XYZ file of C-alpha atoms in Angstrom:
308
model
C 44.056 101.275 115.755
C 40.336 101.485 116.314
C 38.047 104.447 115.729
C 34.416 105.073 116.764
C 33.408 107.936 114.789
C 34.129 111.391 116.177
C 35.268 109.880 119.598
C 38.016 107.943 117.944
C 41.155 107.891 120.302
C 44.227 109.693 119.248
C 46.902 106.990 118.788
C 50.165 107.324 120.715
C 52.964 107.226 117.979
C 55.514 106.117 120.683
C 53.377 103.062 121.561
C 52.911 102.404 117.954
C 56.504 102.415 117.248
C 57.538 100.270 120.195
C 54.888 97.611 119.359
C 56.315 97.460 115.729
C 59.825 97.014 117.261
C 58.629 94.229 119.577
C 56.953 92.596 116.606
C 60.188 92.683 114.628
C 62.285 91.232 117.538
C 62.515 87.660 118.370
C 61.616 88.358 121.976
C 60.007 91.315 123.711
C 62.997 91.647 126.064
C 65.203 92.500 123.029
C 63.448 95.899 122.672
C 64.859 98.172 125.524
C 63.732 101.737 126.733
C 62.895 104.695 124.386
C 66.081 106.689 123.483
C 64.886 109.655 121.229
C 62.728 110.858 118.400
C 64.258 112.314 115.249
C 62.361 114.438 112.843
C 63.085 113.228 109.392
C 61.056 116.016 107.640
C 57.794 115.748 105.588
C 55.829 114.445 108.671
C 58.120 111.406 109.108
C 59.422 110.778 112.684
C 62.192 108.199 113.529
C 61.779 106.531 116.980
C 64.649 104.851 118.473
C 64.785 102.181 121.272
C 67.746 100.303 122.867
C 68.567 97.132 121.309
C 68.917 94.229 123.807
C 70.091 91.458 121.498
C 73.402 89.863 122.770
C 76.257 91.005 120.389
C 74.465 94.155 119.245
C 75.536 96.420 122.047
C 75.408 100.019 120.859
C 72.805 99.360 118.267
C 69.191 100.782 118.302
C 65.870 99.761 116.976
C 64.729 102.393 114.444
C 60.998 102.625 113.435
C 59.970 105.410 111.096
C 56.249 106.588 111.224
C 54.372 108.942 108.836
C 51.960 111.243 110.281
C 48.814 112.224 108.203
C 47.738 115.433 109.753
C 44.348 115.439 108.088
C 43.265 112.106 109.355
C 45.601 112.095 112.442
C 46.862 108.551 111.579
C 50.393 107.170 111.999
C 51.658 104.786 109.333
C 54.609 102.648 109.573
C 57.216 103.256 106.988
C 60.208 101.177 107.963
C 61.765 99.384 110.934
C 65.454 98.269 111.159
C 68.511 97.960 113.524
C 70.704 101.056 113.241
C 74.370 101.113 114.585
C 75.545 104.014 116.776
C 78.922 105.446 117.333
C 79.408 103.114 120.164
C 78.503 100.025 118.114
C 81.148 97.490 117.282
C 81.386 97.514 113.441
C 83.908 96.151 110.911
C 86.311 98.608 109.549
C 85.422 100.645 106.331
C 86.023 98.756 103.174
C 89.227 99.544 101.352
C 89.972 98.800 97.804
C 92.471 95.992 97.231
C 94.834 98.284 95.479
C 94.973 100.526 98.530
C 95.517 97.674 100.904
C 98.576 96.180 99.071
C 101.931 96.686 100.817
C 105.294 96.343 98.935
C 105.996 93.280 100.982
C 102.797 91.542 99.803
C 104.132 91.142 96.366
C 106.478 88.412 95.006
C 108.818 88.509 91.998
C 105.985 86.932 89.885
C 103.389 89.509 90.727
C 102.746 92.662 88.832
C 100.149 95.410 89.564
C 101.104 97.651 86.579
C 101.150 101.604 86.604
C 98.235 103.637 85.948
C 98.479 106.046 82.999
C 97.590 109.021 85.173
C 99.898 107.947 88.074
C 100.834 111.332 89.904
C 104.241 109.974 90.642
C 105.255 110.236 86.848
C 105.222 112.775 84.226
C 106.037 112.901 80.476
C 109.799 112.818 79.708
C 111.610 115.307 77.445
C 110.431 115.357 73.692
C 112.786 117.043 71.134
C 110.728 119.503 69.013
C 111.644 120.854 65.582
C 111.413 124.621 65.047
C 108.280 125.662 63.157
C 109.025 127.433 59.772
C 107.615 130.992 59.421
C 104.922 131.656 56.839
C 106.091 134.357 54.398
C 102.476 135.583 54.233
C 102.322 136.165 58.002
C 102.951 139.384 59.709
C 106.459 140.509 59.820
C 106.395 141.465 63.474
C 105.260 137.872 64.282
C 108.114 136.395 62.139
C 110.633 138.577 63.934
C 109.243 137.467 67.402
C 109.308 133.836 66.296
C 112.847 134.184 65.130
C 113.863 135.658 68.355
C 112.305 132.851 70.351
C 113.875 130.306 68.065
C 117.272 131.924 68.603
C 116.812 131.920 72.399
C 115.796 128.283 72.243
C 118.805 127.520 70.163
C 120.931 129.117 72.629
C 119.458 126.969 75.394
C 119.556 123.749 73.458
C 123.191 122.870 74.331
C 122.451 122.998 77.996
C 119.121 121.274 77.594
C 120.629 118.548 75.500
C 123.392 117.945 78.226
C 120.794 117.712 81.002
C 118.629 115.337 79.074
C 121.652 113.133 78.389
C 123.056 113.328 81.910
C 119.734 112.541 83.693
C 118.178 110.382 80.892
C 115.088 112.474 80.638
C 114.173 111.275 77.067
C 112.317 108.328 78.533
C 108.559 108.186 78.042
C 107.833 109.040 81.498
C 110.097 110.269 84.373
C 109.662 110.819 88.175
C 107.563 113.994 88.854
C 108.261 116.373 91.652
C 105.698 114.633 93.805
C 107.133 111.168 92.946
C 110.646 112.239 94.059
C 109.334 113.667 97.277
C 107.502 110.566 98.177
C 110.439 108.424 97.279
C 112.760 110.485 99.478
C 110.380 110.382 102.404
C 110.044 106.615 102.182
C 113.820 106.083 101.817
C 114.675 108.451 104.613
C 112.107 106.949 107.132
C 112.960 103.444 106.114
C 115.546 100.893 107.465
C 118.346 102.567 105.453
C 117.917 106.007 106.877
C 119.208 107.783 109.991
C 116.787 106.144 112.523
C 117.911 102.714 111.863
C 119.562 100.662 114.694
C 122.718 100.239 112.807
C 123.163 103.970 112.513
C 122.837 104.260 116.297
C 125.546 101.676 116.774
C 127.833 103.002 113.975
C 129.654 105.386 116.488
C 129.322 108.371 114.069
C 130.769 106.673 111.023
C 128.202 107.887 108.459
C 127.811 107.103 104.749
C 128.607 110.677 103.704
C 132.324 110.237 104.216
C 132.491 106.526 103.387
C 134.567 105.429 100.445
C 131.983 102.810 99.446
C 129.274 105.453 99.082
C 128.130 106.000 95.448
C 126.239 109.194 95.070
C 123.038 109.340 93.047
C 122.251 111.970 90.352
C 119.677 114.861 90.422
C 117.678 116.016 93.400
C 117.988 112.719 95.334
C 121.713 112.961 95.213
C 121.585 115.567 98.016
C 120.431 113.042 100.556
C 120.940 109.389 99.092
C 123.512 107.179 97.484
C 124.195 103.457 97.065
C 126.273 101.325 99.280
C 129.084 99.428 97.328
C 130.681 97.492 100.388
C 130.097 93.783 99.857
C 130.757 93.255 103.556
C 127.934 95.633 104.515
C 124.373 94.506 105.120
C 123.369 97.517 103.034
C 125.383 96.458 99.970
C 123.591 97.399 96.780
C 120.946 99.353 98.536
C 119.996 103.069 98.652
C 121.194 104.666 101.888
C 120.936 108.178 103.229
C 123.987 110.382 103.752
C 123.377 110.256 107.539
C 122.954 106.518 107.709
C 125.590 104.078 109.185
C 126.028 100.337 108.852
C 129.041 99.691 110.977
C 131.299 98.725 107.998
C 132.717 102.337 107.310
C 135.849 102.333 105.008
C 137.764 104.339 107.830
C 137.120 101.531 110.435
C 140.425 99.498 111.027
C 140.120 95.787 111.150
C 140.242 94.223 114.506
C 143.414 92.714 115.835
C 143.389 88.878 115.428
C 142.973 87.122 118.757
C 144.047 83.724 119.800
C 141.551 80.918 120.090
C 142.844 80.193 123.649
C 145.263 81.839 126.189
C 148.621 79.938 126.386
C 149.489 79.443 129.971
C 152.972 79.378 131.294
C 154.631 75.880 131.661
C 154.538 74.358 135.127
C 157.485 72.392 136.639
C 157.466 69.792 139.300
C 160.749 69.728 141.058
C 159.731 67.375 143.957
C 159.104 64.323 142.058
C 161.189 62.357 139.510
C 159.361 60.152 136.980
C 161.285 57.120 135.757
C 160.150 56.139 132.261
C 161.007 52.586 131.152
C 162.655 52.353 127.699
C 160.799 50.379 125.194
C 162.740 47.395 123.632
C 164.332 48.157 120.253
C 162.597 46.880 117.186
C 165.442 47.366 114.721
C 166.092 44.765 112.001
C 168.653 41.861 112.668
C 170.992 43.055 109.857
C 171.547 46.381 111.656
C 172.038 44.636 114.924
C 174.670 42.324 113.312
C 176.535 45.325 111.998
C 176.565 46.976 115.359
C 177.938 43.898 117.093
C 180.707 43.438 114.363
C 181.657 47.167 114.955
C 181.656 46.465 118.768
C 184.187 43.496 118.247
C 186.495 45.569 115.948
C 185.194 44.294 112.664
C 183.852 46.504 110.004
C 182.058 45.644 106.669
C 182.403 47.376 103.371
C 180.229 46.574 100.390
C 179.660 42.985 101.477
C 183.350 42.497 102.562
C 184.279 41.785 106.295
C 187.542 43.300 107.246
C 189.270 42.491 110.505
C 190.728 45.520 112.072
C 193.666 43.543 113.344
C 194.690 42.690 109.728
C 195.249 46.310 108.831
């Protein structure tokens, strides 16, 4: 920018910004028409131009200028390429832990469980009653005694529930964990929307003899298949699932490998079959000839019939 005292020409910020963009580009044709000006505040303006670089469709040249109102000068702050909403960009980065799918893991892989996993909560811990201090207030002691008595009355039921559902583990499923599990199972391949359920002809797991029901809240909707001939054997299935191997289905009737046709008789032709020559031993033939001549043999003795 040139100045000649008081007659110095006022610079055109748009021309300054475009000249900077052309200087940054490899070729002048890569800087397209002017798009807009964005006021960044604090006398900073952002000038946008269409980007003509191949492969950068939807991008814009961005040149920010600072305007010094006292001197009237425009100073270049920064120039860069800015993507717009129409620009082709890679998807947002997702942490590897969130990208993993259950099918991505093998039997030798382990990702562990976070200590603050929302799917889990602390299990049941047995607590001992706290002794009442004699120096304490009598009313507090009475209240504590009452609470202890109520807890003692509830202990048998609590103990039975803990034992039945095995709640004494360090961590157990939380309400959110059970809800997520039920949703995943119900919408999976062993729920009511599977192809096998549609072809089961109304024979559902709810009334199947091989259906082993779960415990707790999940027992309302799920159980385990115990039919070794079922493709769902050993898997969790919903009560409205079907596999086609229901216990009430009768085995199919056995079918022949082929259809036996009726015998066909030919009454118009007679086939003469030549008899093959005898291949019996000479001793047998001799006995037969002797018998034909009235001679019979017994234990090596030859007896003439005429001598009897």
